[in-house]
Amino acid sequence: MWGWTRRPPPHAHERRGKEVGLPPVVVDAIVAGRPAALTDEREGVVYDVALALANGRLIPQDLYDRAVTALGHEGITDLIVLIGYYTCVSLTMNFYSVPVSGGGTPRH
């Protein structure tokens, strides 16, 4: 399953991170779900917000303030919708036991 209990093939996200020029230490932190030292403020805010929300936490005031400054309320809304969409896809794939390879037939 994708999402909370199964992950996509780890190399897929690692490869994409490296393709866009993220340092290996940052890619490793992201894949492991740890805080990552992203140097771009917007990227760092997006990652920190997504990580906090994925871990079921309320957004602390300092992160809220950083997000509003970096993304604006419209950008934050777009981010939350995107996270929600990914969550919806993950839950659907989990329900139908879609293999991480993406192939196969859903459960009937």
Short mmCIF file of N, CA and C in Angstrom, two decimals:
data_model
loop_
_atom_site.label_atom_id
_atom_site.label_comp_id
_atom_site.label_asym_id
_atom_site.label_seq_id
_atom_site.Cartn_x
_atom_site.Cartn_y
_atom_site.Cartn_z
N MET A 1 0.84 -1.18 0.00
CA MET A 1 0.00 0.00 0.00
C MET A 1 0.88 1.24 0.00
N TRP A 2 0.34 2.30 -0.52
CA TRP A 2 1.01 3.58 -0.50
C TRP A 2 0.57 4.31 0.76
N GLY A 3 1.10 5.44 0.97
CA GLY A 3 0.62 6.26 2.08
C GLY A 3 1.22 5.85 3.40
N TRP A 4 0.34 5.67 4.39
CA TRP A 4 0.81 5.48 5.76
C TRP A 4 1.42 4.13 6.02
N THR A 5 0.96 3.09 5.37
CA THR A 5 1.45 1.77 5.74
C THR A 5 2.38 1.15 4.71
N ARG A 6 2.26 1.51 3.48
CA ARG A 6 3.19 1.05 2.46
C ARG A 6 3.70 2.26 1.72
N ARG A 7 4.88 2.15 1.21
CA ARG A 7 5.49 3.27 0.51
C ARG A 7 5.74 2.89 -0.94
N PRO A 8 5.80 3.90 -1.80
CA PRO A 8 6.20 3.60 -3.17
C PRO A 8 7.63 3.09 -3.17
N PRO A 9 8.06 2.50 -4.25
CA PRO A 9 9.46 2.04 -4.25
C PRO A 9 10.37 3.20 -3.84
N PRO A 10 11.21 3.01 -2.83
CA PRO A 10 11.99 4.12 -2.31
C PRO A 10 12.86 4.80 -3.36
N HIS A 11 13.32 4.03 -4.31
CA HIS A 11 14.19 4.62 -5.31
C HIS A 11 13.47 5.66 -6.17
N ALA A 12 12.14 5.57 -6.30
CA ALA A 12 11.40 6.52 -7.14
C ALA A 12 11.52 7.94 -6.59
N HIS A 13 11.29 8.12 -5.29
CA HIS A 13 11.39 9.45 -4.70
C HIS A 13 12.84 9.90 -4.57
N GLU A 14 13.70 8.96 -4.24
CA GLU A 14 15.13 9.30 -4.14
C GLU A 14 15.66 9.77 -5.49
N ARG A 15 15.31 9.05 -6.54
CA ARG A 15 15.78 9.40 -7.88
C ARG A 15 15.27 10.78 -8.28
N ARG A 16 14.01 11.07 -8.04
CA ARG A 16 13.44 12.37 -8.42
C ARG A 16 14.09 13.49 -7.63
N GLY A 17 14.32 13.29 -6.35
CA GLY A 17 14.99 14.30 -5.54
C GLY A 17 16.36 14.64 -6.06
N LYS A 18 17.09 13.61 -6.45
CA LYS A 18 18.43 13.82 -6.99
C LYS A 18 18.36 14.50 -8.35
N GLU A 19 17.35 14.15 -9.15
CA GLU A 19 17.19 14.77 -10.48
C GLU A 19 16.99 16.27 -10.38
N VAL A 20 16.28 16.71 -9.34
CA VAL A 20 16.03 18.15 -9.20
C VAL A 20 17.12 18.85 -8.41
N GLY A 21 18.18 18.11 -8.07
CA GLY A 21 19.36 18.73 -7.47
C GLY A 21 19.39 18.81 -5.96
N LEU A 22 18.55 18.04 -5.27
CA LEU A 22 18.62 18.05 -3.81
C LEU A 22 19.87 17.29 -3.36
N PRO A 23 20.56 17.80 -2.34
CA PRO A 23 21.73 17.09 -1.82
C PRO A 23 21.32 15.73 -1.25
N PRO A 24 22.18 14.73 -1.35
CA PRO A 24 21.86 13.39 -0.84
C PRO A 24 21.39 13.38 0.62
N VAL A 25 21.99 14.21 1.47
CA VAL A 25 21.58 14.23 2.88
C VAL A 25 20.14 14.71 3.03
N VAL A 26 19.72 15.64 2.17
CA VAL A 26 18.33 16.12 2.20
C VAL A 26 17.40 15.03 1.68
N VAL A 27 17.77 14.37 0.60
CA VAL A 27 16.96 13.28 0.05
C VAL A 27 16.78 12.19 1.09
N ASP A 28 17.85 11.81 1.76
CA ASP A 28 17.76 10.78 2.79
C ASP A 28 16.81 11.18 3.91
N ALA A 29 16.87 12.44 4.34
CA ALA A 29 15.98 12.92 5.40
C ALA A 29 14.53 12.89 4.95
N ILE A 30 14.27 13.33 3.73
CA ILE A 30 12.90 13.34 3.22
C ILE A 30 12.35 11.93 3.12
N VAL A 31 13.11 11.01 2.55
CA VAL A 31 12.65 9.63 2.41
C VAL A 31 12.37 9.01 3.78
N ALA A 32 13.17 9.38 4.77
CA ALA A 32 12.99 8.84 6.13
C ALA A 32 11.92 9.59 6.93
N GLY A 33 11.39 10.70 6.38
CA GLY A 33 10.37 11.47 7.10
C GLY A 33 10.93 12.28 8.25
N ARG A 34 12.20 12.64 8.14
CA ARG A 34 12.84 13.45 9.18
C ARG A 34 12.90 14.90 8.72
N PRO A 35 13.13 15.83 9.65
CA PRO A 35 13.35 17.22 9.23
C PRO A 35 14.49 17.29 8.24
N ALA A 36 14.31 18.12 7.22
CA ALA A 36 15.32 18.25 6.17
C ALA A 36 15.79 19.69 6.08
N ALA A 37 17.08 19.88 5.94
CA ALA A 37 17.66 21.22 5.86
C ALA A 37 17.59 21.74 4.42
N LEU A 38 16.40 22.13 4.01
CA LEU A 38 16.22 22.69 2.67
C LEU A 38 16.63 24.15 2.68
N THR A 39 17.42 24.56 1.71
CA THR A 39 17.93 25.93 1.69
C THR A 39 16.95 26.92 1.07
N ASP A 40 16.05 26.45 0.23
CA ASP A 40 15.03 27.31 -0.35
C ASP A 40 13.89 27.46 0.67
N GLU A 41 13.58 28.70 1.05
CA GLU A 41 12.58 28.95 2.11
C GLU A 41 11.22 28.35 1.75
N ARG A 42 10.78 28.54 0.51
CA ARG A 42 9.46 28.00 0.12
C ARG A 42 9.44 26.48 0.20
N GLU A 43 10.50 25.84 -0.32
CA GLU A 43 10.57 24.38 -0.26
C GLU A 43 10.58 23.90 1.19
N GLY A 44 11.34 24.61 2.03
CA GLY A 44 11.42 24.23 3.44
C GLY A 44 10.08 24.35 4.14
N VAL A 45 9.35 25.42 3.86
CA VAL A 45 8.03 25.62 4.46
C VAL A 45 7.06 24.53 3.98
N VAL A 46 7.07 24.27 2.68
CA VAL A 46 6.18 23.23 2.15
C VAL A 46 6.47 21.90 2.82
N TYR A 47 7.74 21.55 2.91
CA TYR A 47 8.11 20.27 3.54
C TYR A 47 7.71 20.25 5.01
N ASP A 48 8.01 21.32 5.73
CA ASP A 48 7.70 21.36 7.17
C ASP A 48 6.19 21.28 7.42
N VAL A 49 5.40 21.98 6.61
CA VAL A 49 3.94 21.92 6.77
C VAL A 49 3.44 20.52 6.46
N ALA A 50 3.89 19.95 5.33
CA ALA A 50 3.44 18.61 4.95
C ALA A 50 3.83 17.58 6.00
N LEU A 51 5.05 17.68 6.52
CA LEU A 51 5.50 16.74 7.54
C LEU A 51 4.66 16.87 8.81
N ALA A 52 4.39 18.09 9.23
CA ALA A 52 3.57 18.30 10.44
C ALA A 52 2.16 17.76 10.25
N LEU A 53 1.54 18.07 9.11
CA LEU A 53 0.18 17.60 8.87
C LEU A 53 0.13 16.08 8.73
N ALA A 54 1.11 15.49 8.05
CA ALA A 54 1.14 14.03 7.88
C ALA A 54 1.30 13.31 9.21
N ASN A 55 1.93 13.98 10.16
CA ASN A 55 2.11 13.39 11.49
C ASN A 55 0.97 13.75 12.44
N GLY A 56 -0.10 14.34 11.89
CA GLY A 56 -1.28 14.62 12.69
C GLY A 56 -1.12 15.74 13.70
N ARG A 57 -0.17 16.62 13.45
CA ARG A 57 0.08 17.70 14.40
C ARG A 57 -0.60 18.98 13.96
N LEU A 58 -0.93 19.79 14.95
CA LEU A 58 -1.37 21.14 14.65
C LEU A 58 -0.15 21.94 14.24
N ILE A 59 -0.34 22.92 13.41
CA ILE A 59 0.78 23.74 12.94
C ILE A 59 1.13 24.75 14.03
N PRO A 60 2.37 24.72 14.54
CA PRO A 60 2.76 25.70 15.56
C PRO A 60 2.78 27.12 14.96
N GLN A 61 2.63 28.10 15.83
CA GLN A 61 2.52 29.48 15.37
C GLN A 61 3.70 29.93 14.52
N ASP A 62 4.92 29.53 14.88
CA ASP A 62 6.07 29.97 14.09
C ASP A 62 6.05 29.39 12.68
N LEU A 63 5.62 28.14 12.53
CA LEU A 63 5.50 27.55 11.20
C LEU A 63 4.35 28.18 10.43
N TYR A 64 3.26 28.45 11.11
CA TYR A 64 2.13 29.15 10.48
C TYR A 64 2.60 30.49 9.92
N ASP A 65 3.31 31.26 10.72
CA ASP A 65 3.80 32.57 10.29
C ASP A 65 4.76 32.44 9.10
N ARG A 66 5.66 31.47 9.16
CA ARG A 66 6.58 31.24 8.03
C ARG A 66 5.82 30.88 6.77
N ALA A 67 4.80 30.03 6.90
CA ALA A 67 4.02 29.59 5.74
C ALA A 67 3.26 30.75 5.12
N VAL A 68 2.63 31.58 5.95
CA VAL A 68 1.88 32.73 5.42
C VAL A 68 2.83 33.67 4.69
N THR A 69 4.01 33.90 5.26
CA THR A 69 4.98 34.79 4.63
C THR A 69 5.48 34.21 3.30
N ALA A 70 5.81 32.93 3.29
CA ALA A 70 6.42 32.31 2.11
C ALA A 70 5.41 31.97 1.01
N LEU A 71 4.19 31.57 1.40
CA LEU A 71 3.24 31.04 0.43
C LEU A 71 1.98 31.88 0.26
N GLY A 72 1.66 32.68 1.27
CA GLY A 72 0.38 33.38 1.25
C GLY A 72 -0.75 32.38 1.52
N HIS A 73 -1.91 32.90 1.84
CA HIS A 73 -3.03 32.02 2.17
C HIS A 73 -3.49 31.20 0.97
N GLU A 74 -3.43 31.78 -0.23
CA GLU A 74 -3.82 31.02 -1.43
C GLU A 74 -2.85 29.86 -1.66
N GLY A 75 -1.57 30.11 -1.51
CA GLY A 75 -0.58 29.05 -1.67
C GLY A 75 -0.72 27.96 -0.62
N ILE A 76 -1.03 28.36 0.60
CA ILE A 76 -1.25 27.37 1.68
C ILE A 76 -2.46 26.51 1.34
N THR A 77 -3.52 27.15 0.87
CA THR A 77 -4.72 26.39 0.50
C THR A 77 -4.40 25.41 -0.62
N ASP A 78 -3.65 25.85 -1.63
CA ASP A 78 -3.24 24.94 -2.71
C ASP A 78 -2.45 23.76 -2.16
N LEU A 79 -1.54 24.04 -1.24
CA LEU A 79 -0.72 22.99 -0.64
C LEU A 79 -1.59 21.98 0.11
N ILE A 80 -2.51 22.46 0.91
CA ILE A 80 -3.38 21.57 1.69
C ILE A 80 -4.25 20.73 0.77
N VAL A 81 -4.76 21.33 -0.31
CA VAL A 81 -5.56 20.57 -1.28
C VAL A 81 -4.71 19.48 -1.92
N LEU A 82 -3.48 19.81 -2.29
CA LEU A 82 -2.58 18.82 -2.90
C LEU A 82 -2.28 17.69 -1.92
N ILE A 83 -2.01 18.02 -0.68
CA ILE A 83 -1.77 16.99 0.34
C ILE A 83 -3.02 16.13 0.51
N GLY A 84 -4.18 16.76 0.52
CA GLY A 84 -5.44 16.02 0.64
C GLY A 84 -5.68 15.09 -0.54
N TYR A 85 -5.36 15.56 -1.74
CA TYR A 85 -5.52 14.73 -2.93
C TYR A 85 -4.60 13.51 -2.84
N TYR A 86 -3.35 13.73 -2.48
CA TYR A 86 -2.41 12.62 -2.35
C TYR A 86 -2.91 11.63 -1.30
N THR A 87 -3.44 12.15 -0.20
CA THR A 87 -3.98 11.30 0.86
C THR A 87 -5.16 10.47 0.33
N CYS A 88 -6.04 11.10 -0.45
CA CYS A 88 -7.18 10.40 -1.03
C CYS A 88 -6.72 9.27 -1.95
N VAL A 89 -5.75 9.56 -2.80
CA VAL A 89 -5.21 8.53 -3.69
C VAL A 89 -4.59 7.41 -2.88
N SER A 90 -3.83 7.75 -1.84
CA SER A 90 -3.19 6.73 -0.99
C SER A 90 -4.23 5.85 -0.32
N LEU A 91 -5.27 6.45 0.23
CA LEU A 91 -6.31 5.67 0.90
C LEU A 91 -7.03 4.75 -0.09
N THR A 92 -7.30 5.25 -1.28
CA THR A 92 -7.96 4.43 -2.30
C THR A 92 -7.09 3.25 -2.70
N MET A 93 -5.80 3.52 -2.90
CA MET A 93 -4.88 2.44 -3.25
C MET A 93 -4.77 1.43 -2.11
N ASN A 94 -4.78 1.91 -0.87
CA ASN A 94 -4.74 1.00 0.28
C ASN A 94 -5.99 0.14 0.33
N PHE A 95 -7.16 0.75 0.11
CA PHE A 95 -8.42 0.00 0.17
C PHE A 95 -8.43 -1.13 -0.85
N TYR A 96 -7.99 -0.85 -2.06
CA TYR A 96 -8.01 -1.85 -3.12
C TYR A 96 -6.73 -2.68 -3.19
N SER A 97 -5.84 -2.50 -2.23
CA SER A 97 -4.58 -3.26 -2.16
C SER A 97 -3.81 -3.19 -3.47
N VAL A 98 -3.75 -2.00 -4.05
CA VAL A 98 -2.99 -1.81 -5.27
C VAL A 98 -1.51 -1.98 -4.93
N PRO A 99 -0.83 -2.87 -5.63
CA PRO A 99 0.58 -3.07 -5.32
C PRO A 99 1.41 -1.82 -5.62
N VAL A 100 2.52 -1.68 -4.92
CA VAL A 100 3.35 -0.50 -5.11
C VAL A 100 3.88 -0.40 -6.53
N SER A 101 3.91 -1.50 -7.24
CA SER A 101 4.36 -1.48 -8.63
C SER A 101 3.34 -0.78 -9.52
N GLY A 102 2.11 -0.63 -9.02
CA GLY A 102 1.06 0.01 -9.80
C GLY A 102 0.34 -0.96 -10.71
N GLY A 103 0.88 -2.15 -10.86
CA GLY A 103 0.23 -3.15 -11.73
C GLY A 103 -0.75 -3.97 -10.94
N GLY A 104 -1.32 -4.92 -11.59
CA GLY A 104 -2.23 -5.84 -10.93
C GLY A 104 -3.67 -5.39 -11.00
N THR A 105 -4.52 -6.23 -10.50
CA THR A 105 -5.96 -5.98 -10.52
C THR A 105 -6.44 -5.70 -9.12
N PRO A 106 -7.26 -4.65 -8.95
CA PRO A 106 -7.77 -4.38 -7.60
C PRO A 106 -8.61 -5.55 -7.09
N ARG A 107 -8.69 -5.62 -5.81
CA ARG A 107 -9.49 -6.63 -5.13
C ARG A 107 -10.95 -6.49 -5.57
N HIS A 108 -11.67 -7.60 -5.68
CA HIS A 108 -13.10 -7.54 -6.04
C HIS A 108 -13.95 -7.87 -4.85
#
